[in-house]
Amino acid sequence: MNSSLLLRVSVALLVLGMCLGIGMGMTQNFILAPAHAHLNLVGFVLPFLAGLYYRAVPEGGRGALATTQAWLAIIGGILFPIGIAAAVGLGPQYEVLAIVGSLVVFVAALLFAVIVFRTSSARFA
Ligand code: HEM
């Protein structure tokens, strides 16, 4: 359940991130490059890796901790790039969104670290 959520949402964000990259290339306007980079890396790579880990080690993906981790990774993976885009595109008053998004991503990473430390010695299914 958590792994499907992470895998599906992250590939959707990858497609969005690539569309943004293509849009930047077409318009030759690279102001949103940091938002594009973070959408692809924090929105796709990190949640996708967590989804793969939960597939490889199913006990890691079970329970409230993994569910919390998955939702924080998704919320942060969306909010952080939006905050960056708003801050560079609309003005520094939107930096707070990027800051909150980055902290959400960080907490998700901390939870993921706890889960990996707890479960990575489990035998592969
Ligand atoms: C259709 C696929 C993609 C297109 C068309 C695309 C396009 C672009 C463009 C136009 C730039 C700005 C280059 C510049 O500032 O001169 C860029 C930067 C970047 N892209 Fe992509 N990209 C794609 C996929 C990805 C993916 C999958 C990732 C990561 C997983 C990624 C990570 C980055 C990074 C890290 C930067 C540098 C951002 C910065 O300098 O602030 N891109 N991309």
mmCIF file of N, CA and C and ligand atoms in Angstrom:
data_model
loop_
_atom_site.group_PDB
_atom_site.id
_atom_site.type_symbol
_atom_site.label_atom_id
_atom_site.label_comp_id
_atom_site.label_asym_id
_atom_site.label_seq_id
_atom_site.Cartn_x
_atom_site.Cartn_y
_atom_site.Cartn_z
ATOM 1 N N MET A 1 0.838 -1.215 0.000
ATOM 2 C CA MET A 1 0.000 0.000 0.000
ATOM 3 C C MET A 1 0.867 1.258 0.000
ATOM 4 N N ASN A 2 1.771 1.375 1.017
ATOM 5 C CA ASN A 2 2.654 2.540 1.049
ATOM 6 C C ASN A 2 3.578 2.557 -0.163
ATOM 7 N N SER A 3 4.045 1.376 -0.576
ATOM 8 C CA SER A 3 4.971 1.365 -1.707
ATOM 9 C C SER A 3 4.243 1.750 -2.993
ATOM 10 N N SER A 4 3.018 1.255 -3.201
ATOM 11 C CA SER A 4 2.273 1.631 -4.420
ATOM 12 C C SER A 4 2.034 3.137 -4.456
ATOM 13 N N LEU A 5 1.639 3.693 -3.294
ATOM 14 C CA LEU A 5 1.397 5.137 -3.209
ATOM 15 C C LEU A 5 2.656 5.908 -3.622
ATOM 16 N N LEU A 6 3.791 5.521 -3.029
ATOM 17 C CA LEU A 6 5.042 6.230 -3.313
ATOM 18 C C LEU A 6 5.447 6.075 -4.777
ATOM 19 N N LEU A 7 5.347 4.864 -5.311
ATOM 20 C CA LEU A 7 5.778 4.627 -6.692
ATOM 21 C C LEU A 7 4.889 5.398 -7.667
ATOM 22 N N ARG A 8 3.580 5.374 -7.428
ATOM 23 C CA ARG A 8 2.663 6.023 -8.375
ATOM 24 C C ARG A 8 2.756 7.546 -8.334
ATOM 25 N N VAL A 9 2.736 8.096 -7.110
ATOM 26 C CA VAL A 9 2.793 9.566 -7.024
ATOM 27 C C VAL A 9 4.134 10.062 -7.564
ATOM 28 N N SER A 10 5.224 9.342 -7.251
ATOM 29 C CA SER A 10 6.543 9.833 -7.673
ATOM 30 C C SER A 10 6.705 9.811 -9.189
ATOM 31 N N VAL A 11 6.194 8.770 -9.863
ATOM 32 C CA VAL A 11 6.341 8.801 -11.331
ATOM 33 C C VAL A 11 5.478 9.903 -11.942
ATOM 34 N N ALA A 12 4.329 10.194 -11.304
ATOM 35 C CA ALA A 12 3.503 11.308 -11.806
ATOM 36 C C ALA A 12 4.291 12.620 -11.672
ATOM 37 N N LEU A 13 5.001 12.778 -10.537
ATOM 38 C CA LEU A 13 5.798 13.999 -10.350
ATOM 39 C C LEU A 13 6.980 14.036 -11.317
ATOM 40 N N LEU A 14 7.529 12.864 -11.655
ATOM 41 C CA LEU A 14 8.611 12.811 -12.651
ATOM 42 C C LEU A 14 8.122 13.356 -13.994
ATOM 43 N N VAL A 15 6.928 12.920 -14.403
ATOM 44 C CA VAL A 15 6.384 13.380 -15.687
ATOM 45 C C VAL A 15 6.173 14.900 -15.640
ATOM 46 N N LEU A 16 5.613 15.377 -14.503
ATOM 47 C CA LEU A 16 5.425 16.829 -14.351
ATOM 48 C C LEU A 16 6.765 17.569 -14.411
ATOM 49 N N GLY A 17 7.750 17.031 -13.701
ATOM 50 C CA GLY A 17 9.073 17.662 -13.660
ATOM 51 C C GLY A 17 9.708 17.708 -15.037
ATOM 52 N N MET A 18 9.528 16.626 -15.799
ATOM 53 C CA MET A 18 10.080 16.615 -17.157
ATOM 54 C C MET A 18 9.344 17.613 -18.054
ATOM 55 N N CYS A 19 8.014 17.732 -17.874
ATOM 56 C CA CYS A 19 7.254 18.727 -18.649
ATOM 57 C C CYS A 19 7.784 20.131 -18.359
ATOM 58 N N LEU A 20 8.070 20.383 -17.083
ATOM 59 C CA LEU A 20 8.626 21.687 -16.717
ATOM 60 C C LEU A 20 9.984 21.886 -17.392
ATOM 61 N N GLY A 21 10.804 20.824 -17.416
ATOM 62 C CA GLY A 21 12.115 20.911 -18.081
ATOM 63 C C GLY A 21 11.966 21.182 -19.564
ATOM 64 N N ILE A 22 11.022 20.492 -20.195
ATOM 65 C CA ILE A 22 10.791 20.698 -21.635
ATOM 66 C C ILE A 22 10.299 22.128 -21.886
ATOM 67 N N GLY A 23 9.385 22.581 -20.982
ATOM 68 C CA GLY A 23 8.872 23.953 -21.100
ATOM 69 C C GLY A 23 9.993 24.977 -20.986
ATOM 70 N N MET A 24 10.916 24.737 -20.053
ATOM 71 C CA MET A 24 12.044 25.671 -19.897
ATOM 72 C C MET A 24 12.899 25.685 -21.145
ATOM 73 N N GLY A 25 13.132 24.480 -21.692
ATOM 74 C CA GLY A 25 13.958 24.398 -22.906
ATOM 75 C C GLY A 25 13.287 25.114 -24.070
ATOM 76 N N MET A 26 11.967 24.927 -24.199
ATOM 77 C CA MET A 26 11.246 25.533 -25.333
ATOM 78 C C MET A 26 11.232 27.053 -25.242
ATOM 79 N N THR A 27 11.070 27.556 -24.011
ATOM 80 C CA THR A 27 10.982 29.020 -23.862
ATOM 81 C C THR A 27 12.347 29.663 -23.622
ATOM 82 N N GLN A 28 13.357 28.787 -23.405
ATOM 83 C CA GLN A 28 14.702 29.294 -23.064
ATOM 84 C C GLN A 28 14.665 30.199 -21.837
ATOM 85 N N ASN A 29 13.730 29.888 -20.936
ATOM 86 C CA ASN A 29 13.638 30.635 -19.680
ATOM 87 C C ASN A 29 13.906 29.636 -18.551
ATOM 88 N N PHE A 30 15.054 29.802 -17.906
ATOM 89 C CA PHE A 30 15.512 28.796 -16.944
ATOM 90 C C PHE A 30 15.328 29.238 -15.496
ATOM 91 N N ILE A 31 14.471 30.216 -15.287
ATOM 92 C CA ILE A 31 14.316 30.739 -13.927
ATOM 93 C C ILE A 31 13.796 29.651 -12.972
ATOM 94 N N LEU A 32 13.009 28.699 -13.503
ATOM 95 C CA LEU A 32 12.443 27.660 -12.636
ATOM 96 C C LEU A 32 13.322 26.415 -12.559
ATOM 97 N N ALA A 33 14.576 26.518 -13.034
ATOM 98 C CA ALA A 33 15.462 25.344 -13.022
ATOM 99 C C ALA A 33 15.602 24.717 -11.623
ATOM 100 N N PRO A 34 15.751 25.517 -10.559
ATOM 101 C CA PRO A 34 15.872 24.865 -9.236
ATOM 102 C C PRO A 34 14.579 24.151 -8.813
ATOM 103 N N ALA A 35 13.417 24.691 -9.224
ATOM 104 C CA ALA A 35 12.153 24.012 -8.899
ATOM 105 C C ALA A 35 12.055 22.705 -9.679
ATOM 106 N N HIS A 36 12.449 22.747 -10.952
ATOM 107 C CA HIS A 36 12.466 21.541 -11.797
ATOM 108 C C HIS A 36 13.385 20.482 -11.186
ATOM 109 N N ALA A 37 14.582 20.911 -10.788
ATOM 110 C CA ALA A 37 15.559 19.962 -10.236
ATOM 111 C C ALA A 37 15.010 19.311 -8.967
ATOM 112 N N HIS A 38 14.393 20.123 -8.100
ATOM 113 C CA HIS A 38 13.884 19.559 -6.842
ATOM 114 C C HIS A 38 12.621 18.735 -7.038
ATOM 115 N N LEU A 39 11.809 19.107 -8.031
ATOM 116 C CA LEU A 39 10.633 18.280 -8.319
ATOM 117 C C LEU A 39 11.085 16.888 -8.763
ATOM 118 N N ASN A 40 12.121 16.845 -9.590
ATOM 119 C CA ASN A 40 12.610 15.544 -10.067
ATOM 120 C C ASN A 40 13.352 14.769 -8.980
ATOM 121 N N LEU A 41 14.121 15.467 -8.176
ATOM 122 C CA LEU A 41 14.956 14.757 -7.196
ATOM 123 C C LEU A 41 14.189 14.453 -5.915
ATOM 124 N N VAL A 42 13.539 15.474 -5.337
ATOM 125 C CA VAL A 42 12.830 15.267 -4.079
ATOM 126 C C VAL A 42 11.414 14.733 -4.314
ATOM 127 N N GLY A 43 10.841 15.079 -5.487
ATOM 128 C CA GLY A 43 9.496 14.605 -5.800
ATOM 129 C C GLY A 43 9.475 13.228 -6.441
ATOM 130 N N PHE A 44 10.522 12.909 -7.197
ATOM 131 C CA PHE A 44 10.561 11.590 -7.850
ATOM 132 C C PHE A 44 11.580 10.644 -7.216
ATOM 133 N N VAL A 45 12.851 11.026 -7.214
ATOM 134 C CA VAL A 45 13.897 10.055 -6.845
ATOM 135 C C VAL A 45 13.719 9.546 -5.411
ATOM 136 N N LEU A 46 13.560 10.460 -4.451
ATOM 137 C CA LEU A 46 13.487 10.003 -3.051
ATOM 138 C C LEU A 46 12.249 9.144 -2.782
ATOM 139 N N PRO A 47 11.033 9.601 -3.131
ATOM 140 C CA PRO A 47 9.864 8.744 -2.859
ATOM 141 C C PRO A 47 9.913 7.434 -3.652
ATOM 142 N N PHE A 48 10.457 7.489 -4.869
ATOM 143 C CA PHE A 48 10.512 6.255 -5.655
ATOM 144 C C PHE A 48 11.453 5.241 -4.991
ATOM 145 N N LEU A 49 12.591 5.736 -4.499
ATOM 146 C CA LEU A 49 13.525 4.833 -3.811
ATOM 147 C C LEU A 49 12.889 4.235 -2.560
ATOM 148 N N ALA A 50 12.144 5.070 -1.807
ATOM 149 C CA ALA A 50 11.475 4.542 -0.612
ATOM 150 C C ALA A 50 10.450 3.483 -1.016
ATOM 151 N N GLY A 51 9.706 3.750 -2.103
ATOM 152 C CA GLY A 51 8.732 2.769 -2.591
ATOM 153 C C GLY A 51 9.411 1.456 -2.970
ATOM 154 N N LEU A 52 10.558 1.545 -3.633
ATOM 155 C CA LEU A 52 11.297 0.330 -4.004
ATOM 156 C C LEU A 52 11.784 -0.406 -2.753
ATOM 157 N N TYR A 53 12.256 0.369 -1.754
ATOM 158 C CA TYR A 53 12.725 -0.269 -0.516
ATOM 159 C C TYR A 53 11.579 -1.036 0.162
ATOM 160 N N TYR A 54 10.408 -0.402 0.204
ATOM 161 C CA TYR A 54 9.268 -1.060 0.851
ATOM 162 C C TYR A 54 8.812 -2.296 0.077
ATOM 163 N N ARG A 55 9.077 -2.323 -1.237
ATOM 164 C CA ARG A 55 8.790 -3.536 -2.011
ATOM 165 C C ARG A 55 9.822 -4.622 -1.676
ATOM 166 N N ALA A 56 11.093 -4.209 -1.562
ATOM 167 C CA ALA A 56 12.165 -5.181 -1.318
ATOM 168 C C ALA A 56 12.117 -5.721 0.114
ATOM 169 N N VAL A 57 11.744 -4.843 1.051
ATOM 170 C CA VAL A 57 11.693 -5.220 2.465
ATOM 171 C C VAL A 57 10.280 -4.897 2.973
ATOM 172 N N PRO A 58 9.316 -5.780 2.721
ATOM 173 C CA PRO A 58 7.907 -5.444 3.015
ATOM 174 C C PRO A 58 7.665 -5.046 4.458
ATOM 175 N N GLU A 59 8.404 -5.608 5.410
ATOM 176 C CA GLU A 59 8.127 -5.211 6.801
ATOM 177 C C GLU A 59 8.522 -3.755 7.051
ATOM 178 N N GLY A 60 9.433 -3.216 6.253
ATOM 179 C CA GLY A 60 9.772 -1.792 6.367
ATOM 180 C C GLY A 60 8.608 -0.908 5.970
ATOM 181 N N GLY A 61 7.811 -1.360 5.029
ATOM 182 C CA GLY A 61 6.720 -0.546 4.502
ATOM 183 C C GLY A 61 5.410 -0.688 5.248
ATOM 184 N N ARG A 62 5.421 -1.521 6.319
ATOM 185 C CA ARG A 62 4.179 -1.725 7.078
ATOM 186 C C ARG A 62 4.119 -0.825 8.305
ATOM 187 N N GLY A 63 2.913 -0.452 8.704
ATOM 188 C CA GLY A 63 2.744 0.258 9.974
ATOM 189 C C GLY A 63 2.641 1.763 9.832
ATOM 190 N N ALA A 64 2.329 2.372 10.975
ATOM 191 C CA ALA A 64 2.045 3.815 11.004
ATOM 192 C C ALA A 64 3.282 4.643 10.655
ATOM 193 N N LEU A 65 4.467 4.152 11.054
ATOM 194 C CA LEU A 65 5.688 4.930 10.791
ATOM 195 C C LEU A 65 5.921 5.049 9.287
ATOM 196 N N ALA A 66 5.771 3.928 8.568
ATOM 197 C CA ALA A 66 5.978 3.945 7.116
ATOM 198 C C ALA A 66 4.891 4.773 6.422
ATOM 199 N N THR A 67 3.652 4.696 6.932
ATOM 200 C CA THR A 67 2.578 5.496 6.328
ATOM 201 C C THR A 67 2.864 6.983 6.523
ATOM 202 N N THR A 68 3.298 7.342 7.729
ATOM 203 C CA THR A 68 3.648 8.746 7.986
ATOM 204 C C THR A 68 4.793 9.170 7.084
ATOM 205 N N GLN A 69 5.815 8.300 6.982
ATOM 206 C CA GLN A 69 6.971 8.619 6.129
ATOM 207 C C GLN A 69 6.530 8.845 4.689
ATOM 208 N N ALA A 70 5.656 7.955 4.191
ATOM 209 C CA ALA A 70 5.230 8.046 2.793
ATOM 210 C C ALA A 70 4.490 9.363 2.542
ATOM 211 N N TRP A 71 3.570 9.720 3.440
ATOM 212 C CA TRP A 71 2.798 10.950 3.220
ATOM 213 C C TRP A 71 3.664 12.192 3.354
ATOM 214 N N LEU A 72 4.588 12.174 4.315
ATOM 215 C CA LEU A 72 5.480 13.338 4.453
ATOM 216 C C LEU A 72 6.378 13.472 3.225
ATOM 217 N N ALA A 73 6.869 12.330 2.708
ATOM 218 C CA ALA A 73 7.728 12.375 1.515
ATOM 219 C C ALA A 73 6.954 12.967 0.334
ATOM 220 N N ILE A 74 5.683 12.598 0.219
ATOM 221 C CA ILE A 74 4.874 13.093 -0.899
ATOM 222 C C ILE A 74 4.536 14.576 -0.715
ATOM 223 N N ILE A 75 4.064 14.917 0.494
ATOM 224 C CA ILE A 75 3.698 16.321 0.747
ATOM 225 C C ILE A 75 4.921 17.225 0.571
ATOM 226 N N GLY A 76 6.045 16.803 1.156
ATOM 227 C CA GLY A 76 7.273 17.598 1.037
ATOM 228 C C GLY A 76 7.773 17.639 -0.396
ATOM 229 N N GLY A 77 7.649 16.526 -1.101
ATOM 230 C CA GLY A 77 8.122 16.457 -2.484
ATOM 231 C C GLY A 77 7.320 17.344 -3.425
ATOM 232 N N ILE A 78 6.113 17.704 -3.016
ATOM 233 C CA ILE A 78 5.291 18.629 -3.808
ATOM 234 C C ILE A 78 5.474 20.074 -3.310
ATOM 235 N N LEU A 79 5.410 20.223 -1.966
ATOM 236 C CA LEU A 79 5.453 21.577 -1.391
ATOM 237 C C LEU A 79 6.809 22.265 -1.601
ATOM 238 N N PHE A 80 7.891 21.507 -1.460
ATOM 239 C CA PHE A 80 9.234 22.105 -1.567
ATOM 240 C C PHE A 80 9.454 22.716 -2.967
ATOM 241 N N PRO A 81 9.221 21.963 -4.068
ATOM 242 C CA PRO A 81 9.414 22.584 -5.388
ATOM 243 C C PRO A 81 8.449 23.731 -5.660
ATOM 244 N N ILE A 82 7.199 23.614 -5.158
ATOM 245 C CA ILE A 82 6.257 24.726 -5.345
ATOM 246 C C ILE A 82 6.777 25.968 -4.620
ATOM 247 N N GLY A 83 7.307 25.754 -3.413
ATOM 248 C CA GLY A 83 7.856 26.876 -2.645
ATOM 249 C C GLY A 83 9.035 27.518 -3.361
ATOM 250 N N ILE A 84 9.900 26.684 -3.936
ATOM 251 C CA ILE A 84 11.052 27.238 -4.680
ATOM 252 C C ILE A 84 10.549 28.037 -5.889
ATOM 253 N N ALA A 85 9.591 27.442 -6.627
ATOM 254 C CA ALA A 85 9.065 28.126 -7.820
ATOM 255 C C ALA A 85 8.436 29.459 -7.428
ATOM 256 N N ALA A 86 7.647 29.451 -6.341
ATOM 257 C CA ALA A 86 6.983 30.682 -5.915
ATOM 258 C C ALA A 86 8.005 31.718 -5.455
ATOM 259 N N ALA A 87 9.029 31.260 -4.750
ATOM 260 C CA ALA A 87 10.033 32.204 -4.238
ATOM 261 C C ALA A 87 10.828 32.840 -5.377
ATOM 262 N N VAL A 88 11.249 32.019 -6.367
ATOM 263 C CA VAL A 88 12.042 32.614 -7.453
ATOM 264 C C VAL A 88 11.158 33.347 -8.468
ATOM 265 N N GLY A 89 9.910 32.883 -8.616
ATOM 266 C CA GLY A 89 9.042 33.474 -9.633
ATOM 267 C C GLY A 89 8.217 34.643 -9.130
ATOM 268 N N LEU A 90 7.792 34.578 -7.855
ATOM 269 C CA LEU A 90 6.855 35.586 -7.354
ATOM 270 C C LEU A 90 7.459 36.509 -6.305
ATOM 271 N N GLY A 91 8.475 36.026 -5.634
ATOM 272 C CA GLY A 91 9.113 36.906 -4.653
ATOM 273 C C GLY A 91 9.463 36.196 -3.361
ATOM 274 N N PRO A 92 10.380 36.814 -2.609
ATOM 275 C CA PRO A 92 10.914 36.171 -1.404
ATOM 276 C C PRO A 92 9.881 35.954 -0.300
ATOM 277 N N GLN A 93 8.724 36.623 -0.408
ATOM 278 C CA GLN A 93 7.700 36.404 0.631
ATOM 279 C C GLN A 93 7.189 34.963 0.619
ATOM 280 N N TYR A 94 7.465 34.237 -0.475
ATOM 281 C CA TYR A 94 7.015 32.840 -0.562
ATOM 282 C C TYR A 94 8.082 31.853 -0.095
ATOM 283 N N GLU A 95 9.224 32.359 0.338
ATOM 284 C CA GLU A 95 10.305 31.466 0.787
ATOM 285 C C GLU A 95 9.849 30.533 1.906
ATOM 286 N N VAL A 96 8.878 31.028 2.703
ATOM 287 C CA VAL A 96 8.403 30.210 3.818
ATOM 288 C C VAL A 96 7.876 28.851 3.334
ATOM 289 N N LEU A 97 7.268 28.832 2.139
ATOM 290 C CA LEU A 97 6.770 27.562 1.597
ATOM 291 C C LEU A 97 7.921 26.600 1.335
ATOM 292 N N ALA A 98 8.998 27.134 0.768
ATOM 293 C CA ALA A 98 10.166 26.290 0.486
ATOM 294 C C ALA A 98 10.792 25.805 1.790
ATOM 295 N N ILE A 99 10.808 26.680 2.791
ATOM 296 C CA ILE A 99 11.408 26.298 4.078
ATOM 297 C C ILE A 99 10.584 25.185 4.725
ATOM 298 N N VAL A 100 9.263 25.379 4.779
ATOM 299 C CA VAL A 100 8.407 24.345 5.379
ATOM 300 C C VAL A 100 8.525 23.050 4.574
ATOM 301 N N GLY A 101 8.487 23.168 3.236
ATOM 302 C CA GLY A 101 8.611 21.978 2.387
ATOM 303 C C GLY A 101 9.905 21.233 2.634
ATOM 304 N N SER A 102 10.996 21.983 2.764
ATOM 305 C CA SER A 102 12.295 21.327 2.976
ATOM 306 C C SER A 102 12.322 20.617 4.326
ATOM 307 N N LEU A 103 11.672 21.217 5.340
ATOM 308 C CA LEU A 103 11.657 20.576 6.666
ATOM 309 C C LEU A 103 10.796 19.305 6.650
ATOM 310 N N VAL A 104 9.699 19.356 5.895
ATOM 311 C CA VAL A 104 8.848 18.157 5.774
ATOM 312 C C VAL A 104 9.652 17.031 5.103
ATOM 313 N N VAL A 105 10.380 17.382 4.038
ATOM 314 C CA VAL A 105 11.224 16.391 3.345
ATOM 315 C C VAL A 105 12.275 15.838 4.313
ATOM 316 N N PHE A 106 12.830 16.712 5.137
ATOM 317 C CA PHE A 106 13.869 16.279 6.076
ATOM 318 C C PHE A 106 13.300 15.306 7.107
ATOM 319 N N VAL A 107 12.114 15.627 7.643
ATOM 320 C CA VAL A 107 11.510 14.716 8.631
ATOM 321 C C VAL A 107 11.215 13.362 7.973
ATOM 322 N N ALA A 108 10.729 13.398 6.715
ATOM 323 C CA ALA A 108 10.477 12.136 5.996
ATOM 324 C C ALA A 108 11.772 11.335 5.865
ATOM 325 N N ALA A 109 12.876 12.025 5.594
ATOM 326 C CA ALA A 109 14.168 11.335 5.454
ATOM 327 C C ALA A 109 14.611 10.742 6.790
ATOM 328 N N LEU A 110 14.365 11.474 7.881
ATOM 329 C CA LEU A 110 14.715 10.952 9.208
ATOM 330 C C LEU A 110 13.926 9.675 9.503
ATOM 331 N N LEU A 111 12.614 9.721 9.221
ATOM 332 C CA LEU A 111 11.784 8.531 9.456
ATOM 333 C C LEU A 111 12.260 7.382 8.585
ATOM 334 N N PHE A 112 12.617 7.698 7.348
ATOM 335 C CA PHE A 112 13.094 6.643 6.439
ATOM 336 C C PHE A 112 14.381 6.028 6.987
ATOM 337 N N ALA A 113 15.265 6.865 7.521
ATOM 338 C CA ALA A 113 16.511 6.355 8.099
ATOM 339 C C ALA A 113 16.206 5.399 9.263
ATOM 340 N N VAL A 114 15.249 5.797 10.125
ATOM 341 C CA VAL A 114 14.876 4.933 11.253
ATOM 342 C C VAL A 114 14.357 3.593 10.729
ATOM 343 N N ILE A 115 13.494 3.660 9.717
ATOM 344 C CA ILE A 115 12.905 2.428 9.165
ATOM 345 C C ILE A 115 13.990 1.538 8.559
ATOM 346 N N VAL A 116 14.914 2.138 7.821
ATOM 347 C CA VAL A 116 15.981 1.340 7.187
ATOM 348 C C VAL A 116 16.868 0.712 8.262
ATOM 349 N N PHE A 117 17.205 1.481 9.300
ATOM 350 C CA PHE A 117 18.044 0.907 10.366
ATOM 351 C C PHE A 117 17.333 -0.246 11.073
ATOM 352 N N ARG A 118 16.008 -0.100 11.246
ATOM 353 C CA ARG A 118 15.259 -1.139 11.959
ATOM 354 C C ARG A 118 15.079 -2.409 11.138
ATOM 355 N N THR A 119 14.962 -2.243 9.823
ATOM 356 C CA THR A 119 14.474 -3.387 9.020
ATOM 357 C C THR A 119 15.450 -3.893 7.966
ATOM 358 N N SER A 120 16.566 -3.226 7.750
ATOM 359 C CA SER A 120 17.393 -3.609 6.602
ATOM 360 C C SER A 120 18.089 -4.947 6.777
ATOM 361 N N SER A 121 18.087 -5.475 7.998
ATOM 362 C CA SER A 121 18.697 -6.807 8.145
ATOM 363 C C SER A 121 17.669 -7.915 7.929
ATOM 364 N N ALA A 122 16.401 -7.512 7.686
ATOM 365 C CA ALA A 122 15.369 -8.529 7.434
ATOM 366 C C ALA A 122 15.679 -9.258 6.133
ATOM 367 N N ARG A 123 15.284 -10.535 6.080
ATOM 368 C CA ARG A 123 15.547 -11.311 4.867
ATOM 369 C C ARG A 123 14.660 -10.832 3.735
ATOM 370 N N PHE A 124 15.193 -10.801 2.507
ATOM 371 C CA PHE A 124 14.398 -10.372 1.358
ATOM 372 C C PHE A 124 13.260 -11.335 1.122
ATOM 373 N N ALA A 125 12.088 -10.755 0.757
ATOM 374 C CA ALA A 125 10.902 -11.594 0.529
ATOM 375 C C ALA A 125 11.083 -12.406 -0.754
HETATM 376 C C1 HEM B 1 12.399 15.500 -20.154
HETATM 377 C C2 HEM B 1 13.372 15.479 -19.234
HETATM 378 C C3 HEM B 1 14.110 16.729 -18.779
HETATM 379 C C4 HEM B 1 14.281 17.931 -19.420
HETATM 380 C C5 HEM B 1 13.750 18.371 -20.787
HETATM 381 C C6 HEM B 1 15.109 18.754 -18.542
HETATM 382 C C7 HEM B 1 15.485 20.067 -18.820
HETATM 383 C C8 HEM B 1 16.271 20.855 -18.005
HETATM 384 C C9 HEM B 1 16.649 22.232 -18.285
HETATM 385 C C10 HEM B 1 16.246 23.041 -19.531
HETATM 386 C C11 HEM B 1 17.418 22.656 -17.253
HETATM 387 C C12 HEM B 1 18.043 24.068 -17.061
HETATM 388 C C13 HEM B 1 19.426 24.081 -17.632
HETATM 389 C C14 HEM B 1 20.092 25.434 -17.408
HETATM 390 O O1 HEM B 1 19.804 26.125 -16.392
HETATM 391 O O2 HEM B 1 20.924 25.799 -18.241
HETATM 392 C C15 HEM B 1 17.550 21.560 -16.305
HETATM 393 C C16 HEM B 1 18.276 21.601 -15.138
HETATM 394 C C17 HEM B 1 18.361 20.565 -14.232
HETATM 395 N N1 HEM B 1 17.712 19.359 -14.290
HETATM 396 FE FE1 HEM B 1 16.532 18.709 -15.815
HETATM 397 N N2 HEM B 1 15.416 18.032 -17.403
HETATM 398 C C18 HEM B 1 14.828 16.792 -17.501
HETATM 399 C C19 HEM B 1 14.874 15.778 -16.558
HETATM 400 C C20 HEM B 1 15.544 15.849 -15.346
HETATM 401 C C21 HEM B 1 15.583 14.772 -14.359
HETATM 402 C C22 HEM B 1 14.872 13.416 -14.501
HETATM 403 C C23 HEM B 1 16.349 15.235 -13.317
HETATM 404 C C24 HEM B 1 16.706 14.571 -12.020
HETATM 405 C C25 HEM B 1 16.320 13.360 -11.645
HETATM 406 C C26 HEM B 1 16.790 16.575 -13.654
HETATM 407 C C27 HEM B 1 17.594 17.345 -12.866
HETATM 408 C C28 HEM B 1 18.049 18.602 -13.192
HETATM 409 C C29 HEM B 1 18.980 19.369 -12.382
HETATM 410 C C30 HEM B 1 19.627 18.914 -11.077
HETATM 411 C C31 HEM B 1 19.162 20.602 -13.018
HETATM 412 C C32 HEM B 1 20.042 21.786 -12.568
HETATM 413 C C33 HEM B 1 19.150 22.815 -11.887
HETATM 414 C C34 HEM B 1 19.887 24.112 -11.553
HETATM 415 O O3 HEM B 1 20.945 24.386 -12.125
HETATM 416 O O4 HEM B 1 19.359 24.877 -10.730
HETATM 417 N N3 HEM B 1 16.279 16.912 -14.883
HETATM 418 N N4 HEM B 1 16.840 20.488 -16.787
#
